[in-house]
């Protein structure tokens, strides 16, 4: 039995998580139990657990992962201030009079919210509460409605900025460095979050296109499932459409543009996003709107001007133009600060910031506790010989590198039925990705194809998280059966998306190769 203690440990982990006990405590508890069991049976050196302190320090000093709470805060502010509701309502009136028009608007809004929030739960719940009743009133088939809302909400996992991509970038970078060490390279290269954001952008848009194509074809073949919305609803004017679309699009450009353009690190861009979301929320809530909008323009001008003509006032060789520019920058910064204070006053008065910070702390604590517990689990798993077993098993599978990746994708897909993407990313992937990279797979392409697979885990019954989010927010006439049946075609579209990236790797690798 001692020879298979690592496999028993993995089986015990799945049982513990399935029991409903908090995930982080389940992972850590299983790790501690098997560490002492292995020590008692004489198959593990217990002193290996001393490395856990280094892993904790490495986590809390990781500059990349600091971006996670900032991106979560950005999304929470946009959701709590009801900006998502305005976007859905306006887009629904824009496309609603087409066959499948409401479905098209939900997919497009899902893509916009994904690129500006990156939070799946908030997006699914918001659209479940707003779009789903509208679709049902318009006569949409309940299964189709539930499937569209559920799937559009999960786009936040693959379209950057996304917490999944940030975690995956960290995991894949570590795996890539480990693979280089094993190849005898000591001047190792690292991978950045920006590279993974760039790599996931086109595949994310491919998935959006597949969803839209499916909605249009289904609406044409079975118009009774997706009739036009109420014709009495007035179409929004161009100014109304621009008013709800331009702010999130500007936020997307500010965040993604600064990362992909090399102007800011993901953490700095996440801070920009959080500030932008605060200004948008403050403007949405009414008072001092002109001051807030002026401040937003001032900060945009400041960012562009400081990038084009940087000034360092501590130098003693500056000319008159530099002093004038410096004074202008200080004035723009002061105006921006005034607008931020006005926005903060609005969101504090409406208690938006209280709810946003609470949900941010809850989600951040869950993610980081899981990563910490996974660090303990992987240490014990390595101590019991599990890493060597996995590497040997993958290297000796029939089909070589392709066979190993196919089996890994299948395992990740099946685990997605039971585990969250965080657990799979920080427990399973560090064990298999170094071997897959050593077998010759491009780490960035590998990360993207795994990200699409992990996104599918949100949709797969019985434990897909998006299914639970929608079940909690859906009206009573939507049953669990409707939700499960509705997502099945979209799981097939996800599989097509994986195949597209598999057979045309340049879809994932071209943009990062050009930009980095």
CSV table of C-alpha atoms in Angstrom, one decimal, residues 81-507:
chain,number,residue,atom,x,y,z
A,81,UNK,CA,-23.1,50.2,-9.0
A,82,UNK,CA,-25.5,48.6,-11.5
A,83,UNK,CA,-23.4,49.6,-14.6
A,84,UNK,CA,-23.9,46.1,-15.9
A,85,UNK,CA,-27.7,46.4,-15.6
A,86,UNK,CA,-27.6,49.6,-17.7
A,87,UNK,CA,-25.5,47.9,-20.4
A,88,UNK,CA,-27.8,44.8,-20.5
A,89,UNK,CA,-31.0,46.9,-20.7
A,90,UNK,CA,-29.7,49.1,-23.5
A,91,UNK,CA,-28.2,46.3,-25.6
A,92,UNK,CA,-31.4,44.3,-25.1
A,93,UNK,CA,-33.4,47.1,-26.6
A,94,UNK,CA,-30.9,47.6,-29.4
A,95,UNK,CA,-30.9,43.9,-30.7
A,96,UNK,CA,-34.2,42.7,-29.1
A,97,UNK,CA,-36.3,43.1,-32.3
A,98,UNK,CA,-34.2,40.6,-34.2
A,99,UNK,CA,-34.7,36.8,-34.1
A,100,UNK,CA,-32.3,35.7,-31.4
A,101,UNK,CA,-31.6,39.4,-30.8
A,102,UNK,CA,-31.8,39.2,-27.0
A,103,UNK,CA,-29.4,36.2,-27.1
A,104,UNK,CA,-27.0,38.2,-29.3
A,105,UNK,CA,-27.1,41.1,-26.8
A,106,UNK,CA,-26.5,38.8,-23.8
A,107,UNK,CA,-23.4,37.3,-25.5
A,108,UNK,CA,-22.0,40.8,-26.5
A,109,UNK,CA,-22.7,42.2,-23.0
A,110,UNK,CA,-21.0,39.0,-21.5
A,111,UNK,CA,-17.9,39.7,-23.6
A,112,UNK,CA,-17.8,43.4,-22.6
A,113,UNK,CA,-18.3,42.6,-18.9
A,114,UNK,CA,-15.6,39.8,-19.2
A,115,UNK,CA,-13.1,42.3,-20.5
A,116,UNK,CA,-14.0,44.9,-17.9
A,117,UNK,CA,-14.6,42.8,-14.8
A,118,UNK,CA,-13.2,39.3,-15.3
A,119,UNK,CA,-15.6,37.9,-12.5
A,120,UNK,CA,-17.7,35.0,-13.6
A,121,UNK,CA,-20.0,34.9,-10.6
A,122,UNK,CA,-21.0,38.5,-10.7
A,123,UNK,CA,-21.6,38.5,-14.4
A,124,UNK,CA,-23.8,35.3,-14.4
A,125,UNK,CA,-25.8,36.5,-11.4
A,126,UNK,CA,-26.3,40.0,-12.9
A,127,UNK,CA,-27.5,38.6,-16.3
A,128,UNK,CA,-29.6,35.9,-14.6
A,129,UNK,CA,-31.5,38.6,-12.7
A,130,UNK,CA,-31.9,41.1,-15.5
A,131,UNK,CA,-31.7,39.3,-18.9
A,132,UNK,CA,-33.3,36.0,-18.1
A,133,UNK,CA,-36.7,37.3,-17.1
A,134,UNK,CA,-36.7,39.6,-20.2
A,135,UNK,CA,-35.9,36.6,-22.5
A,136,UNK,CA,-38.7,34.5,-20.9
A,137,UNK,CA,-41.2,37.3,-21.3
A,138,UNK,CA,-40.2,37.6,-24.9
A,139,UNK,CA,-41.1,33.8,-25.4
A,140,UNK,CA,-37.6,32.4,-25.4
A,141,UNK,CA,-37.2,28.7,-24.8
A,142,UNK,CA,-36.1,28.3,-21.1
A,143,UNK,CA,-33.3,25.9,-21.9
A,144,UNK,CA,-31.8,28.2,-24.6
A,145,UNK,CA,-32.2,31.2,-22.3
A,146,UNK,CA,-30.4,29.5,-19.4
A,147,UNK,CA,-27.6,28.2,-21.7
A,148,UNK,CA,-26.9,31.6,-23.3
A,149,UNK,CA,-26.8,33.4,-19.9
A,150,UNK,CA,-24.7,30.8,-18.3
A,151,UNK,CA,-22.2,30.6,-21.1
A,152,UNK,CA,-21.9,34.3,-21.8
A,153,UNK,CA,-21.1,34.8,-18.1
A,154,UNK,CA,-18.1,32.4,-18.2
A,155,UNK,CA,-16.3,34.5,-20.9
A,156,UNK,CA,-14.7,36.3,-17.9
A,157,UNK,CA,-12.4,33.2,-17.5
A,158,UNK,CA,-10.8,33.4,-21.0
A,159,UNK,CA,-11.1,37.1,-22.0
A,160,UNK,CA,-8.4,39.1,-20.2
A,161,UNK,CA,-8.2,40.5,-17.6
A,162,UNK,CA,-9.1,37.2,-15.8
A,163,UNK,CA,-8.1,35.7,-12.5
A,164,UNK,CA,-7.7,32.3,-14.2
A,165,UNK,CA,-5.1,33.8,-16.7
A,166,UNK,CA,-3.2,35.5,-13.8
A,167,UNK,CA,-3.0,32.2,-11.8
A,168,UNK,CA,-2.2,30.2,-15.0
A,169,UNK,CA,0.5,32.7,-16.0
A,170,UNK,CA,2.2,32.1,-12.6
A,171,UNK,CA,1.9,28.3,-12.8
A,172,UNK,CA,3.1,28.1,-16.4
A,173,UNK,CA,6.0,30.5,-15.8
A,174,UNK,CA,7.2,28.3,-12.9
A,175,UNK,CA,6.7,25.2,-14.9
A,176,UNK,CA,8.6,26.7,-17.8
A,177,UNK,CA,11.5,27.7,-15.6
A,178,UNK,CA,11.5,24.2,-14.0
A,179,UNK,CA,11.6,22.6,-17.5
A,180,UNK,CA,14.6,24.8,-18.5
A,181,UNK,CA,16.5,23.8,-15.3
A,182,UNK,CA,15.9,20.1,-16.1
A,183,UNK,CA,17.3,20.8,-19.7
A,184,UNK,CA,20.4,22.2,-18.1
A,185,UNK,CA,19.7,25.9,-18.9
A,186,UNK,CA,20.5,28.1,-16.0
A,187,UNK,CA,19.9,31.5,-17.7
A,188,UNK,CA,16.2,30.8,-17.7
A,189,UNK,CA,13.5,32.8,-19.3
A,190,UNK,CA,10.3,33.8,-17.5
A,191,UNK,CA,6.8,34.2,-18.9
A,192,UNK,CA,4.7,37.3,-18.1
A,193,UNK,CA,0.9,37.8,-17.4
A,194,UNK,CA,0.9,40.2,-20.4
A,195,UNK,CA,2.0,37.4,-22.7
A,196,UNK,CA,-0.9,35.2,-21.6
A,197,UNK,CA,-3.4,38.1,-21.8
A,198,UNK,CA,-2.2,38.7,-25.4
A,199,UNK,CA,-2.4,35.0,-26.2
A,200,UNK,CA,-5.9,34.5,-24.8
A,201,UNK,CA,-7.4,37.6,-26.6
A,202,UNK,CA,-8.0,36.1,-30.1
A,203,UNK,CA,-9.1,32.7,-28.8
A,204,UNK,CA,-11.6,34.5,-26.5
A,205,UNK,CA,-13.0,36.4,-29.5
A,206,UNK,CA,-13.2,33.1,-31.4
A,207,UNK,CA,-15.4,31.7,-28.7
A,208,UNK,CA,-17.6,34.8,-28.8
A,209,UNK,CA,-17.9,34.4,-32.5
A,210,UNK,CA,-18.9,30.7,-32.1
A,211,UNK,CA,-21.6,31.6,-29.6
A,212,UNK,CA,-23.0,34.4,-31.8
A,213,UNK,CA,-23.0,32.1,-34.8
A,214,UNK,CA,-24.8,29.4,-32.9
A,215,UNK,CA,-27.5,31.9,-31.7
A,216,UNK,CA,-28.0,33.3,-35.2
A,217,UNK,CA,-28.3,29.8,-36.8
A,218,UNK,CA,-30.6,28.5,-34.0
A,219,UNK,CA,-32.8,31.6,-34.4
A,220,UNK,CA,-33.0,31.0,-38.1
A,221,UNK,CA,-33.7,27.3,-37.9
A,222,UNK,CA,-36.0,27.3,-34.8
A,223,UNK,CA,-37.5,30.8,-34.7
A,224,UNK,CA,-40.1,29.7,-32.1
A,225,UNK,CA,-37.2,29.2,-29.6
A,226,UNK,CA,-36.0,32.8,-30.0
A,227,UNK,CA,-38.8,35.2,-31.1
A,228,UNK,CA,-38.3,38.9,-31.4
A,229,UNK,CA,-38.8,40.9,-28.2
A,230,UNK,CA,-41.7,43.2,-27.6
A,231,UNK,CA,-41.9,45.7,-30.5
A,232,UNK,CA,-43.4,48.4,-28.3
A,233,UNK,CA,-39.9,48.8,-26.6
A,234,UNK,CA,-38.3,51.9,-28.0
A,235,UNK,CA,-34.9,51.4,-29.6
A,236,UNK,CA,-32.3,53.4,-27.7
A,237,UNK,CA,-30.8,56.5,-29.4
A,238,UNK,CA,-27.2,56.5,-30.6
A,239,UNK,CA,-26.3,58.8,-27.6
A,240,UNK,CA,-27.8,56.3,-25.2
A,241,UNK,CA,-25.9,53.4,-26.7
A,242,UNK,CA,-22.6,55.4,-26.7
A,243,UNK,CA,-23.2,56.5,-23.1
A,244,UNK,CA,-23.3,52.9,-21.8
A,245,UNK,CA,-20.7,51.4,-24.1
A,246,UNK,CA,-17.9,54.0,-24.2
A,247,UNK,CA,-17.1,54.0,-20.4
A,248,UNK,CA,-16.4,50.2,-20.2
A,249,UNK,CA,-14.6,50.2,-23.5
A,250,UNK,CA,-12.3,53.0,-22.3
A,251,UNK,CA,-11.7,51.0,-19.1
A,252,UNK,CA,-10.8,48.0,-21.2
A,253,UNK,CA,-8.4,50.0,-23.4
A,254,UNK,CA,-6.8,51.6,-20.3
A,255,UNK,CA,-6.2,48.3,-18.6
A,256,UNK,CA,-5.4,45.9,-21.4
A,257,UNK,CA,-3.8,48.6,-23.6
A,258,UNK,CA,-1.4,49.5,-20.8
A,259,UNK,CA,-0.4,45.9,-20.3
A,260,UNK,CA,-0.2,44.8,-23.9
A,261,UNK,CA,1.6,48.0,-24.9
A,262,UNK,CA,4.2,47.5,-22.2
A,263,UNK,CA,3.3,50.7,-20.4
A,264,UNK,CA,2.4,49.1,-17.1
A,265,UNK,CA,2.7,45.8,-15.2
A,266,UNK,CA,-0.5,43.8,-14.7
A,267,UNK,CA,-0.6,45.0,-11.0
A,268,UNK,CA,-0.2,48.7,-12.1
A,269,UNK,CA,-2.9,48.2,-14.8
A,270,UNK,CA,-5.2,46.6,-12.2
A,271,UNK,CA,-4.8,49.6,-10.0
A,272,UNK,CA,-5.7,51.8,-13.0
A,273,UNK,CA,-8.7,49.6,-13.6
A,274,UNK,CA,-9.9,49.9,-10.0
A,275,UNK,CA,-9.5,53.7,-10.1
A,276,UNK,CA,-11.4,53.8,-13.4
A,277,UNK,CA,-14.2,51.6,-12.0
A,278,UNK,CA,-14.4,53.9,-9.0
A,279,UNK,CA,-14.9,57.0,-11.2
A,280,UNK,CA,-17.4,55.1,-13.4
A,281,UNK,CA,-19.4,54.1,-10.3
A,282,UNK,CA,-19.3,57.6,-8.8
A,283,UNK,CA,-20.5,59.1,-12.1
A,284,UNK,CA,-23.3,56.5,-12.4
A,285,UNK,CA,-24.6,57.4,-8.9
A,286,UNK,CA,-25.3,61.0,-9.8
A,287,UNK,CA,-23.9,63.8,-7.6
A,288,UNK,CA,-20.9,65.9,-8.8
A,289,UNK,CA,-21.0,64.1,-12.1
A,290,UNK,CA,-19.3,66.9,-14.1
A,291,UNK,CA,-16.4,67.0,-11.6
A,292,UNK,CA,-16.0,63.3,-11.9
A,293,UNK,CA,-16.1,63.2,-15.7
A,294,UNK,CA,-13.6,66.2,-15.8
A,295,UNK,CA,-11.3,64.3,-13.4
A,296,UNK,CA,-11.5,61.2,-15.6
A,297,UNK,CA,-10.5,63.2,-18.7
A,298,UNK,CA,-7.7,64.9,-16.7
A,299,UNK,CA,-6.3,61.6,-15.6
A,300,UNK,CA,-6.4,60.2,-19.2
A,301,UNK,CA,-4.6,63.3,-20.5
A,302,UNK,CA,-2.1,63.0,-17.7
A,303,UNK,CA,-1.3,59.4,-18.5
A,304,UNK,CA,-0.8,60.1,-22.2
A,305,UNK,CA,1.2,63.3,-21.7
A,306,UNK,CA,3.5,61.8,-19.0
A,307,UNK,CA,4.1,58.9,-21.4
A,308,UNK,CA,5.0,61.1,-24.3
A,309,UNK,CA,6.9,63.8,-22.4
A,310,UNK,CA,8.1,62.5,-19.0
A,311,UNK,CA,9.4,65.1,-16.5
A,312,UNK,CA,11.7,64.5,-13.5
A,313,UNK,CA,11.5,67.6,-11.4
A,314,UNK,CA,14.4,66.5,-9.2
A,315,UNK,CA,16.9,67.1,-12.0
A,316,UNK,CA,18.8,70.5,-12.0
A,317,UNK,CA,19.1,70.8,-15.8
A,318,UNK,CA,15.5,71.3,-16.7
A,319,UNK,CA,14.4,74.0,-19.1
A,320,UNK,CA,11.3,76.3,-18.9
A,321,UNK,CA,9.2,73.8,-21.0
A,322,UNK,CA,9.8,71.0,-18.5
A,323,UNK,CA,8.8,73.2,-15.6
A,324,UNK,CA,5.6,74.2,-17.4
A,325,UNK,CA,4.8,70.6,-18.2
A,326,UNK,CA,5.5,69.6,-14.6
A,327,UNK,CA,3.2,72.3,-13.3
A,328,UNK,CA,0.5,71.1,-15.7
A,329,UNK,CA,0.9,67.5,-14.6
A,330,UNK,CA,0.5,68.5,-11.0
A,331,UNK,CA,-2.6,70.5,-11.8
A,332,UNK,CA,-4.1,67.5,-13.8
A,333,UNK,CA,-3.2,65.2,-10.9
A,334,UNK,CA,-4.9,67.5,-8.4
A,335,UNK,CA,-8.0,67.7,-10.6
A,336,UNK,CA,-8.0,63.9,-10.8
A,337,UNK,CA,-7.8,63.6,-7.0
A,338,UNK,CA,-10.7,66.0,-6.6
A,339,UNK,CA,-12.8,63.8,-8.9
A,340,UNK,CA,-11.8,60.6,-7.1
A,341,UNK,CA,-12.8,62.1,-3.7
A,342,UNK,CA,-16.2,63.1,-5.2
A,343,UNK,CA,-16.7,59.6,-6.6
A,344,UNK,CA,-15.6,58.0,-3.3
A,345,UNK,CA,-18.2,60.2,-1.5
A,346,UNK,CA,-20.9,59.0,-3.9
A,347,UNK,CA,-20.1,55.3,-3.5
A,348,UNK,CA,-19.7,55.6,0.3
A,349,UNK,CA,-23.1,57.3,0.6
A,350,UNK,CA,-24.8,54.6,-1.5
A,351,UNK,CA,-22.8,51.8,0.4
A,352,UNK,CA,-21.6,50.5,-3.0
A,353,UNK,CA,-18.0,50.4,-1.8
A,354,UNK,CA,-18.9,48.5,1.3
A,355,UNK,CA,-20.5,45.7,-0.7
A,356,UNK,CA,-17.7,45.8,-3.3
A,357,UNK,CA,-14.9,45.5,-0.7
A,358,UNK,CA,-16.7,42.7,1.2
A,359,UNK,CA,-17.1,40.6,-2.0
A,360,UNK,CA,-13.5,41.4,-3.0
A,361,UNK,CA,-12.1,40.3,0.4
A,362,UNK,CA,-14.2,37.1,0.3
A,363,UNK,CA,-13.1,36.1,-3.2
A,364,UNK,CA,-9.4,37.1,-2.6
A,365,UNK,CA,-9.3,35.1,0.7
A,366,UNK,CA,-10.7,32.1,-1.0
A,367,UNK,CA,-8.2,32.2,-3.9
A,368,UNK,CA,-5.1,32.8,-1.7
A,369,UNK,CA,-6.1,30.3,1.0
A,370,UNK,CA,-6.6,27.7,-1.8
A,371,UNK,CA,-3.1,28.5,-3.3
A,372,UNK,CA,-1.5,28.3,0.2
A,373,UNK,CA,-3.2,24.9,0.9
A,374,UNK,CA,-2.2,23.7,-2.6
A,375,UNK,CA,1.4,24.5,-1.8
A,376,UNK,CA,1.3,22.3,1.3
A,377,UNK,CA,-0.5,19.5,-0.8
A,378,UNK,CA,2.1,19.6,-3.6
A,379,UNK,CA,5.0,19.4,-1.1
A,380,UNK,CA,3.6,16.2,0.5
A,381,UNK,CA,2.7,14.8,-2.9
A,382,UNK,CA,6.3,15.3,-4.1
A,383,UNK,CA,7.6,13.8,-0.8
A,384,UNK,CA,5.5,10.7,-1.4
A,385,UNK,CA,6.9,10.3,-5.0
A,386,UNK,CA,3.8,11.5,-6.8
A,387,UNK,CA,5.7,14.0,-9.0
A,388,UNK,CA,8.1,11.3,-10.3
A,389,UNK,CA,5.1,9.0,-10.9
A,390,UNK,CA,3.2,11.6,-13.0
A,391,UNK,CA,6.3,12.5,-15.0
A,392,UNK,CA,7.1,8.9,-15.8
A,393,UNK,CA,3.5,8.1,-16.6
A,394,UNK,CA,3.1,11.1,-19.0
A,395,UNK,CA,6.5,10.5,-20.7
A,396,UNK,CA,5.6,6.8,-21.4
A,397,UNK,CA,2.1,7.3,-22.7
A,398,UNK,CA,1.5,6.0,-26.3
A,399,UNK,CA,1.4,8.9,-28.8
A,400,UNK,CA,4.3,10.8,-27.3
A,401,UNK,CA,3.8,14.5,-26.6
A,402,UNK,CA,0.4,14.6,-28.4
A,403,UNK,CA,-0.9,11.5,-26.4
A,404,UNK,CA,0.3,13.0,-23.1
A,405,UNK,CA,-1.5,16.3,-23.8
A,406,UNK,CA,-4.7,14.5,-24.9
A,407,UNK,CA,-4.8,12.5,-21.7
A,408,UNK,CA,-4.0,15.6,-19.6
A,409,UNK,CA,-6.8,17.6,-21.3
A,410,UNK,CA,-9.2,14.7,-20.7
A,411,UNK,CA,-8.2,14.5,-17.0
A,412,UNK,CA,-8.6,18.3,-16.6
A,413,UNK,CA,-12.0,18.2,-18.3
A,414,UNK,CA,-13.3,15.3,-16.1
A,415,UNK,CA,-11.9,17.0,-12.9
A,416,UNK,CA,-13.8,20.1,-14.0
A,417,UNK,CA,-17.0,18.2,-13.2
A,418,UNK,CA,-16.0,18.2,-9.5
A,419,UNK,CA,-13.4,20.8,-8.8
A,420,UNK,CA,-13.1,24.6,-9.2
A,421,UNK,CA,-10.5,26.1,-11.6
A,422,UNK,CA,-8.4,27.3,-8.8
A,423,UNK,CA,-7.9,23.8,-7.3
A,424,UNK,CA,-7.1,22.3,-10.7
A,425,UNK,CA,-4.7,25.2,-11.6
A,426,UNK,CA,-2.7,25.1,-8.4
A,427,UNK,CA,-2.8,21.4,-7.6
A,428,UNK,CA,-2.9,19.4,-10.8
A,429,UNK,CA,-1.3,21.6,-13.4
A,430,UNK,CA,2.1,22.2,-11.6
A,431,UNK,CA,2.5,18.4,-11.6
A,432,UNK,CA,1.9,17.8,-15.3
A,433,UNK,CA,2.9,21.0,-17.1
A,434,UNK,CA,6.8,20.8,-16.7
A,435,UNK,CA,6.7,17.3,-18.3
A,436,UNK,CA,4.5,18.6,-21.1
A,437,UNK,CA,6.8,21.5,-21.8
A,438,UNK,CA,9.8,19.1,-21.7
A,439,UNK,CA,8.0,16.9,-24.3
A,440,UNK,CA,8.0,19.9,-26.7
A,441,UNK,CA,4.8,21.9,-26.2
A,442,UNK,CA,4.9,25.7,-26.4
A,443,UNK,CA,4.1,26.9,-22.8
A,444,UNK,CA,2.0,29.9,-24.0
A,445,UNK,CA,-0.1,27.8,-26.4
A,446,UNK,CA,-0.4,25.1,-23.7
A,447,UNK,CA,-1.6,27.7,-21.2
A,448,UNK,CA,-4.3,29.0,-23.5
A,449,UNK,CA,-5.6,25.6,-24.5
A,450,UNK,CA,-5.7,24.6,-20.8
A,451,UNK,CA,-7.5,27.9,-20.0
A,452,UNK,CA,-10.3,27.1,-22.5
A,453,UNK,CA,-10.6,23.6,-21.0
A,454,UNK,CA,-10.8,25.1,-17.4
A,455,UNK,CA,-13.4,27.6,-18.6
A,456,UNK,CA,-15.5,24.6,-19.6
A,457,UNK,CA,-15.4,23.4,-16.0
A,458,UNK,CA,-17.8,26.3,-15.1
A,459,UNK,CA,-20.4,24.8,-17.4
A,460,UNK,CA,-20.1,21.0,-16.8
A,461,UNK,CA,-22.9,19.4,-14.7
A,462,UNK,CA,-23.3,18.5,-11.9
A,463,UNK,CA,-20.9,20.9,-10.1
A,464,UNK,CA,-20.2,23.7,-12.6
A,465,UNK,CA,-20.0,26.9,-10.7
A,466,UNK,CA,-21.9,29.0,-13.3
A,467,UNK,CA,-24.8,26.5,-13.0
A,468,UNK,CA,-25.0,27.1,-9.3
A,469,UNK,CA,-24.7,30.9,-9.7
A,470,UNK,CA,-27.5,30.9,-12.3
A,471,UNK,CA,-29.6,28.5,-10.2
A,472,UNK,CA,-29.5,31.0,-7.3
A,473,UNK,CA,-30.4,34.0,-9.5
A,474,UNK,CA,-32.9,32.5,-12.0
A,475,UNK,CA,-36.7,32.9,-11.7
A,476,UNK,CA,-38.6,29.9,-10.4
A,477,UNK,CA,-39.8,28.8,-13.8
A,478,UNK,CA,-36.2,27.9,-14.7
A,479,UNK,CA,-35.5,24.5,-13.4
A,480,UNK,CA,-32.1,22.8,-12.8
A,481,UNK,CA,-32.9,20.5,-15.7
A,482,UNK,CA,-33.4,23.5,-18.0
A,483,UNK,CA,-29.9,24.9,-17.0
A,484,UNK,CA,-28.2,21.5,-17.5
A,485,UNK,CA,-29.8,20.9,-20.9
A,486,UNK,CA,-29.2,24.5,-22.0
A,487,UNK,CA,-25.4,24.4,-21.5
A,488,UNK,CA,-24.8,21.2,-23.4
A,489,UNK,CA,-24.6,22.8,-26.9
A,490,UNK,CA,-22.2,25.4,-25.5
A,491,UNK,CA,-20.0,22.7,-24.0
A,492,UNK,CA,-19.8,21.3,-27.6
A,493,UNK,CA,-18.9,24.8,-28.8
A,494,UNK,CA,-16.1,25.0,-26.2
A,495,UNK,CA,-14.7,21.7,-27.5
A,496,UNK,CA,-14.8,23.2,-31.0
A,497,UNK,CA,-12.9,26.2,-29.6
A,498,UNK,CA,-10.2,23.9,-28.2
A,499,UNK,CA,-9.9,22.1,-31.6
A,500,UNK,CA,-9.5,25.5,-33.4
A,501,UNK,CA,-6.6,26.5,-31.1
A,502,UNK,CA,-5.2,23.0,-31.2
A,503,UNK,CA,-5.0,22.8,-35.0
A,504,UNK,CA,-4.1,26.5,-35.6
A,505,UNK,CA,-1.6,27.3,-32.7
A,506,UNK,CA,-0.8,30.7,-34.2
A,507,UNK,CA,-4.3,31.9,-33.0
